[in-house]
C-alpha positions as a Markdown table, in Angstrom:
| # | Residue | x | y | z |
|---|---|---|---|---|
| 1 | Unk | 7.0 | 3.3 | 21.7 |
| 2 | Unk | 6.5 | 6.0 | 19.3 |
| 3 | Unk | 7.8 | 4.0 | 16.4 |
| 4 | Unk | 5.6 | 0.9 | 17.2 |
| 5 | Unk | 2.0 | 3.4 | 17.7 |
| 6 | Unk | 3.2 | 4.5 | 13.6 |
| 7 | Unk | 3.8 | 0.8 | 12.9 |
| 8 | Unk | 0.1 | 0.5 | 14.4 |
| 9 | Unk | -1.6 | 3.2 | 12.4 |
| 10 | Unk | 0.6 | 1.9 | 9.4 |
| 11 | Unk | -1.0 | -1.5 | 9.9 |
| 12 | Unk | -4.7 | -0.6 | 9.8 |
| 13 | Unk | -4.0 | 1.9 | 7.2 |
| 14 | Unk | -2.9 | -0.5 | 5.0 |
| 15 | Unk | -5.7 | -2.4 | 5.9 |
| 16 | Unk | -8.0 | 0.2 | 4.7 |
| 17 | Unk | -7.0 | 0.3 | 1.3 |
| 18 | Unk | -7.0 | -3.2 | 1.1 |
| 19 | Unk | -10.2 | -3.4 | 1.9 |
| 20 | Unk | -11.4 | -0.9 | -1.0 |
| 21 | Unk | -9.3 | -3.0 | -3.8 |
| 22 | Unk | -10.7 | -6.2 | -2.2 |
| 23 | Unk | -14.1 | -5.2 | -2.6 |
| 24 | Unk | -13.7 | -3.5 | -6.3 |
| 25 | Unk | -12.9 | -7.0 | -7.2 |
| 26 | Unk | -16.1 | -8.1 | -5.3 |
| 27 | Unk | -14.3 | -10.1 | -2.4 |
| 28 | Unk | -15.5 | -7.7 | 1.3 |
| 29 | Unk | -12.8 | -8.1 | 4.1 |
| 30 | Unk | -13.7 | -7.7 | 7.6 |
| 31 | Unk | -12.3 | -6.2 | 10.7 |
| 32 | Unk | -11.4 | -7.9 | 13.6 |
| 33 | Unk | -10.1 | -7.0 | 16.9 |
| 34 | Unk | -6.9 | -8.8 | 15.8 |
| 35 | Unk | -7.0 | -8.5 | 12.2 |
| 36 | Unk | -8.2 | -7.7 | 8.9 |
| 37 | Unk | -9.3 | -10.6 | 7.1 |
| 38 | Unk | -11.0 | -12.0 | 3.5 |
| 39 | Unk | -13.1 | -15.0 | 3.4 |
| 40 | Unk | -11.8 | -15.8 | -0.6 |
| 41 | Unk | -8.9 | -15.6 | -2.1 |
| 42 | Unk | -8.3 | -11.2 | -3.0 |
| 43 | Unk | -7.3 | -9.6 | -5.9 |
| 44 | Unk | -3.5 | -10.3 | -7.5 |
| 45 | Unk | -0.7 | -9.3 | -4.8 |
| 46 | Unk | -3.1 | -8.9 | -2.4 |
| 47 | Unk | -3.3 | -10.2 | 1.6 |
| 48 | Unk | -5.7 | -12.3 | 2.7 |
| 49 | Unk | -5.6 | -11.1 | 6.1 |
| 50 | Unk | -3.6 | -7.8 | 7.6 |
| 51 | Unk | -2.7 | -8.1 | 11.3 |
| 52 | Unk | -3.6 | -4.7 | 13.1 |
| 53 | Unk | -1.7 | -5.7 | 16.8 |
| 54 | Unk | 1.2 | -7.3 | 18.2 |
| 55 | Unk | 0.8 | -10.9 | 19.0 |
| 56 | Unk | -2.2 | -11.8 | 16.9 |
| 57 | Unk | -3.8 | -15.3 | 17.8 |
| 58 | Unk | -2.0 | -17.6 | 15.1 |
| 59 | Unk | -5.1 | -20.1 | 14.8 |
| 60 | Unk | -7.6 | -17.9 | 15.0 |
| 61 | Unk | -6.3 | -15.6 | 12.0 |
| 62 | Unk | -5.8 | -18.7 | 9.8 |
| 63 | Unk | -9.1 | -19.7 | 10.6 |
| 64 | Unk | -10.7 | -16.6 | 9.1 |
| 65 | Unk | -8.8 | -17.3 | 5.6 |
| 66 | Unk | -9.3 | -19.7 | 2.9 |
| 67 | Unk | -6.2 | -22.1 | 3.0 |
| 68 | Unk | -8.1 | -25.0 | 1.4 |
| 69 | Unk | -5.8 | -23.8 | -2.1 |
| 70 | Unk | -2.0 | -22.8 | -2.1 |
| 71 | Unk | -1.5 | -19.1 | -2.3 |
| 72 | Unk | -3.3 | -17.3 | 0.9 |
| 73 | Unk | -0.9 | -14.5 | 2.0 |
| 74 | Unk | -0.9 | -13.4 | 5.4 |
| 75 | Unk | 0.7 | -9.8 | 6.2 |
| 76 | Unk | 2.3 | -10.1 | 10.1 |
| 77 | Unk | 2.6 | -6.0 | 10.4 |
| 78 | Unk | 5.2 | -6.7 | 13.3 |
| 79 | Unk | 7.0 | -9.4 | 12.1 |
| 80 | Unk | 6.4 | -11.4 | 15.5 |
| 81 | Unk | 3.7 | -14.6 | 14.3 |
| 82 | Unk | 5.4 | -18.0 | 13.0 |
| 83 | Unk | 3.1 | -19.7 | 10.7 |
| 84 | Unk | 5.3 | -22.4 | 9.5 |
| 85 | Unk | 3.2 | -24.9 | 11.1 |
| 86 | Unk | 0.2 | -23.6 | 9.6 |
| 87 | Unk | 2.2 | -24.2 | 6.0 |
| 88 | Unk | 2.9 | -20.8 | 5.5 |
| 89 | Unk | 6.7 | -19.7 | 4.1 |
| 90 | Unk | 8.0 | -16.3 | 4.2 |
| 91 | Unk | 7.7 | -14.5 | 0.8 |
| 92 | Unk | 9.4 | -11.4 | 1.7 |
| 93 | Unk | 10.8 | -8.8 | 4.7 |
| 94 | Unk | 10.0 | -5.6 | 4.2 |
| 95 | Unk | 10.7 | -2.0 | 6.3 |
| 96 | Unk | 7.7 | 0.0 | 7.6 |
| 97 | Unk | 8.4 | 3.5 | 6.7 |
| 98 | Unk | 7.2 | 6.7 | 8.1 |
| 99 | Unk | 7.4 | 10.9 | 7.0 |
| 100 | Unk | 6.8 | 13.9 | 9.0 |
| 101 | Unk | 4.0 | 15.9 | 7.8 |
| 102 | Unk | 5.9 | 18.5 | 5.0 |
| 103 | Unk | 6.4 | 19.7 | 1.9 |
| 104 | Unk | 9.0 | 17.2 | -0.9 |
| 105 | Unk | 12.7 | 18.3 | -0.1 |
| 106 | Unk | 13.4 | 18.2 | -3.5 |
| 107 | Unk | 11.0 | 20.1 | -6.5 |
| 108 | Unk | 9.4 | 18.0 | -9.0 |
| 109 | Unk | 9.5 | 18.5 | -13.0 |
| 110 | Unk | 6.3 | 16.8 | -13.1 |
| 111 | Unk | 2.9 | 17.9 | -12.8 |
| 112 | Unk | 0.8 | 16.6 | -9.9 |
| 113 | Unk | -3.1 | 15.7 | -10.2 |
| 114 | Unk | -5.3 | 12.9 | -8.8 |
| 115 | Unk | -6.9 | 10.8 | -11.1 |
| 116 | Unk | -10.7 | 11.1 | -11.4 |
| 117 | Unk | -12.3 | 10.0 | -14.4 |
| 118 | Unk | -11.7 | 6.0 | -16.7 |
| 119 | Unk | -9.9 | 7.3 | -19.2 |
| 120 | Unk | -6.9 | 8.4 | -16.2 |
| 121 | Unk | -7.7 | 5.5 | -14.4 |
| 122 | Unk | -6.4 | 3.5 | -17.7 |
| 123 | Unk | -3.2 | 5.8 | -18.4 |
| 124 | Unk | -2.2 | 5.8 | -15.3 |
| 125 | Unk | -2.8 | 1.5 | -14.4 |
| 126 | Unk | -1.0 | 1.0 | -18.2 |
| 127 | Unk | 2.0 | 3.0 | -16.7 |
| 128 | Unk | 2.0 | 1.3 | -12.8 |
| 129 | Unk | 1.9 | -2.3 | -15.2 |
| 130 | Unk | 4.1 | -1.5 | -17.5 |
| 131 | Unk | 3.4 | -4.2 | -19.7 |
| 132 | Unk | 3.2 | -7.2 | -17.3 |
| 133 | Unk | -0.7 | -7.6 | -18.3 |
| 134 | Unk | -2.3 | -7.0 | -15.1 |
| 135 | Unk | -3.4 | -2.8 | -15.6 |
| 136 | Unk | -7.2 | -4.4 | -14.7 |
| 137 | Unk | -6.3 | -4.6 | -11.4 |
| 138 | Unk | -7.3 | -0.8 | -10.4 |
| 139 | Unk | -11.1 | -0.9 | -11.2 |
| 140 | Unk | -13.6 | 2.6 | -11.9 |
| 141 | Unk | -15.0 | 1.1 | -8.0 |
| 142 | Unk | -11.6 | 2.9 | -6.6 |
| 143 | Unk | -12.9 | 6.4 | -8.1 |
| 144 | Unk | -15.8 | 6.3 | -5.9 |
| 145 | Unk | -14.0 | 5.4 | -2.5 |
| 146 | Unk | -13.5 | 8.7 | -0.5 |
| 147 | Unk | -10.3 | 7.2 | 1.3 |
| 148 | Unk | -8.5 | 6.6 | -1.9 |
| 149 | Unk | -6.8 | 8.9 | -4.0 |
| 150 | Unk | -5.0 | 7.9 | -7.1 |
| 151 | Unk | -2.0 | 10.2 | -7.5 |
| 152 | Unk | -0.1 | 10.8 | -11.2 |
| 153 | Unk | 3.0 | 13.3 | -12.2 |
| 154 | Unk | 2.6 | 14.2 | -15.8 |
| 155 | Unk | 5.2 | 15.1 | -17.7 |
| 156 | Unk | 5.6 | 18.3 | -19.9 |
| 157 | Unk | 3.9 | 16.3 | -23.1 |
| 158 | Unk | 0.9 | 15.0 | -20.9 |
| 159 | Unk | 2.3 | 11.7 | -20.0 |
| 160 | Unk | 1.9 | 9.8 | -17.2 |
| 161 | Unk | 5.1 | 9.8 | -15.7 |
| 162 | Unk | 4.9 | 8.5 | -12.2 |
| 163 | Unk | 1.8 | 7.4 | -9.7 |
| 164 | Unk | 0.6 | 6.1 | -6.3 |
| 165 | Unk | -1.9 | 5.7 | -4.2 |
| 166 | Unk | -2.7 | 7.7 | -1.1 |
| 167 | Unk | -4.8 | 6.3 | 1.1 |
| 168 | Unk | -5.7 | 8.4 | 4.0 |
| 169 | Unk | -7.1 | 7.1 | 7.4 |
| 170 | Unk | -7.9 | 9.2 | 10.5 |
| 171 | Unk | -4.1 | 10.0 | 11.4 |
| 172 | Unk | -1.5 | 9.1 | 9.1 |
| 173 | Unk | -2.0 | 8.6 | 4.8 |
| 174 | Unk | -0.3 | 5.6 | 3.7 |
| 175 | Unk | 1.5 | 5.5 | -0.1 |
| 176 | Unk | 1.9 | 2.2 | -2.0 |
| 177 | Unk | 2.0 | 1.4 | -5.4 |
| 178 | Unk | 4.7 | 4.0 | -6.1 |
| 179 | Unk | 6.4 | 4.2 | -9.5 |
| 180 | Unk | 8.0 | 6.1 | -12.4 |
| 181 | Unk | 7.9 | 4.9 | -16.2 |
| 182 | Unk | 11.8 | 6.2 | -16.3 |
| 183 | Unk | 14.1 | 6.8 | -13.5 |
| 184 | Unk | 12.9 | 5.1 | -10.6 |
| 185 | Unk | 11.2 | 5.9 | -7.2 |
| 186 | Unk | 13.7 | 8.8 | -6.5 |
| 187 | Unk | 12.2 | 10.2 | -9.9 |
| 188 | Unk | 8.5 | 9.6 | -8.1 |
| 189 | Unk | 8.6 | 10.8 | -4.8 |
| 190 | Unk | 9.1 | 14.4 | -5.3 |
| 191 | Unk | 5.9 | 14.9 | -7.3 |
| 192 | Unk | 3.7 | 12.5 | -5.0 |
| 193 | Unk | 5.6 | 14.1 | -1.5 |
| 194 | Unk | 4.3 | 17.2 | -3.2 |
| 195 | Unk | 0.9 | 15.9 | -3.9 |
| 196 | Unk | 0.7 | 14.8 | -0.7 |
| 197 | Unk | 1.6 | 17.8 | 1.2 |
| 198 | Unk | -1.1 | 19.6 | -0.4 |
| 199 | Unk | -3.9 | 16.9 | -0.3 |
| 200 | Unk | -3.1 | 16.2 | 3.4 |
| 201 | Unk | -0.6 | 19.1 | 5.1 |
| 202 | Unk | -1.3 | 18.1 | 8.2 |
| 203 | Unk | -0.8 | 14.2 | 8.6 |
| 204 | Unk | 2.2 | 12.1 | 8.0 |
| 205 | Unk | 2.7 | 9.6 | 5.8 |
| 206 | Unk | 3.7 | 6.4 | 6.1 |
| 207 | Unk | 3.9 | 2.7 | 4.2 |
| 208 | Unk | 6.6 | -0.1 | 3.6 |
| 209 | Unk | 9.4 | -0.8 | 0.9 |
| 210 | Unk | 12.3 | -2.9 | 0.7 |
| 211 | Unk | 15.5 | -3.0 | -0.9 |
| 212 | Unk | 16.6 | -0.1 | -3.9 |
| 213 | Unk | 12.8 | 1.5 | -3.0 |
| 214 | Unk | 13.7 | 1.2 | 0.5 |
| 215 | Unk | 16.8 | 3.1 | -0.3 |
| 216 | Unk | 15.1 | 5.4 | -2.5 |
| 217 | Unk | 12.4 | 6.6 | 0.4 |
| 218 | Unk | 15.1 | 7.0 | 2.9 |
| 219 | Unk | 16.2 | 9.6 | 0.5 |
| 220 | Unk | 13.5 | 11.4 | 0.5 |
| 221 | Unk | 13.4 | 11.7 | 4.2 |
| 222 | Unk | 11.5 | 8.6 | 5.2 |
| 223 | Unk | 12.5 | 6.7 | 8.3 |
| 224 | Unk | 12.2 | 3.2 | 8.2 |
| 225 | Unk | 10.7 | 2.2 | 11.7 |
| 226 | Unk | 10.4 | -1.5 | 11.8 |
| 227 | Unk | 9.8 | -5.0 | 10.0 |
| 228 | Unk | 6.9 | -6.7 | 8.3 |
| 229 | Unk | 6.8 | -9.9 | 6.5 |
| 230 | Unk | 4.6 | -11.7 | 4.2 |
| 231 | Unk | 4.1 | -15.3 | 4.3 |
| 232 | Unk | 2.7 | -17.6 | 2.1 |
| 233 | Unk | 0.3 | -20.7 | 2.1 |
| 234 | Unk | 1.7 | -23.1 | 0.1 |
């Protein structure tokens, strides 16, 4: 029970920083009792719609999204919905993952900050794309958003080493987008676990991975709590 109330509050938090990097790309999500949902197609590697409960009404939540063109993506936060009859596949499983509130078990060499002006926002999207041509996807719109904080670990030179974002909600602050330039997530999550602890002492934290980052989290003394999976339209 206590593992499915996280899964919950992982869910909606999610939601709530989709719905900031939906709108900074001028597409505004809505929430349902069910769902979160987008009328048009969101921004790259975004959902179209976020299930928030158990056992969400498959035809209504496909009704609310924009299937007329392949590539809707539907994220079923408990892993229970089959939309292969609606033409969806599934794109990926993932782990939900969840942290007491506390301090990084491990000290960082980097320096922690939060991003808060364009010329970080740049360095630190350049760094999360490295090289793959989508940096534009973290807009100066995210700067202004009070629930989103974009966390970077500089190195000794200055350099943006390794980021996040922390999105906080009204009982847990979610993490996505990790990475490192070199070494990896296990180089990462010290300095952001750090970040975190001071930003927010008092909440846990919680978001999903799979695979080597999946590994890499349990490391760091996450607890992976239950599946997701995304499916695809198309």
């Amino acid at each position: 029970m206590i593992n499915r109330l996280m899964i919950q509050a992982g869910a909606r938090n999610n939601a709530e920083w989709c719905a900031p990097m939906s709108r900074s790309h001028g597409v505004t999500g809505e929430f349902g009792s069910q769902a979160w949902t987008v009328p048009t197609r969101p921004p790259l590697y975004y959902p179209d719609a976020v299930t928030l409960v158990p056992g969400a009404d498959t035809g209504a939540l496909v009704d609310r999204i924009d299937t007329a063109v392949a590539g809707a993506g539907i994220k079923d936060s408990f892993a229970d919905l089959d939309l292969s009859g609606a033409g969806f596949e599934v794109l990926f499983h993932a782990q939900w993952i969840h942290r007491p509130a506390g301090p990084a078990a491990t000290s960082s060499d980097l320096a922690w900050d939060v991003v808060d002006d364009l010329d970080s926002l740049r360095a630190w999207a350049l760094a999360w794309d490295d090289g793959d041509g989508n940096a534009d996807l973290f807009r100066a719109e995210l700067l202004e958003d009070p629930g989103t904080s974009l966390l970077v670990g500089y190195s000794a030179d200055g350099q943006v080493a390794a980021g996040a974002v922390a999105s906080r909600s009204e009982s847990v602050v979610g993490i996505s987008n990790v990475f490192a330039v070199e070494g990896g997530a296990d180089r990462a999550w010290p300095v952001l676990l750090d970040a975190v602890h001071r930003l927010f002492p008092a909440l846990p934290v919680v978001g999903y991975e799979h695979g080597a980052d999946l590994d890499a989290a349990v490391r760091h003394g996450f607890e992976a709590i239950g599946p997701l999976r995304v499916w695809l339209h198309g």
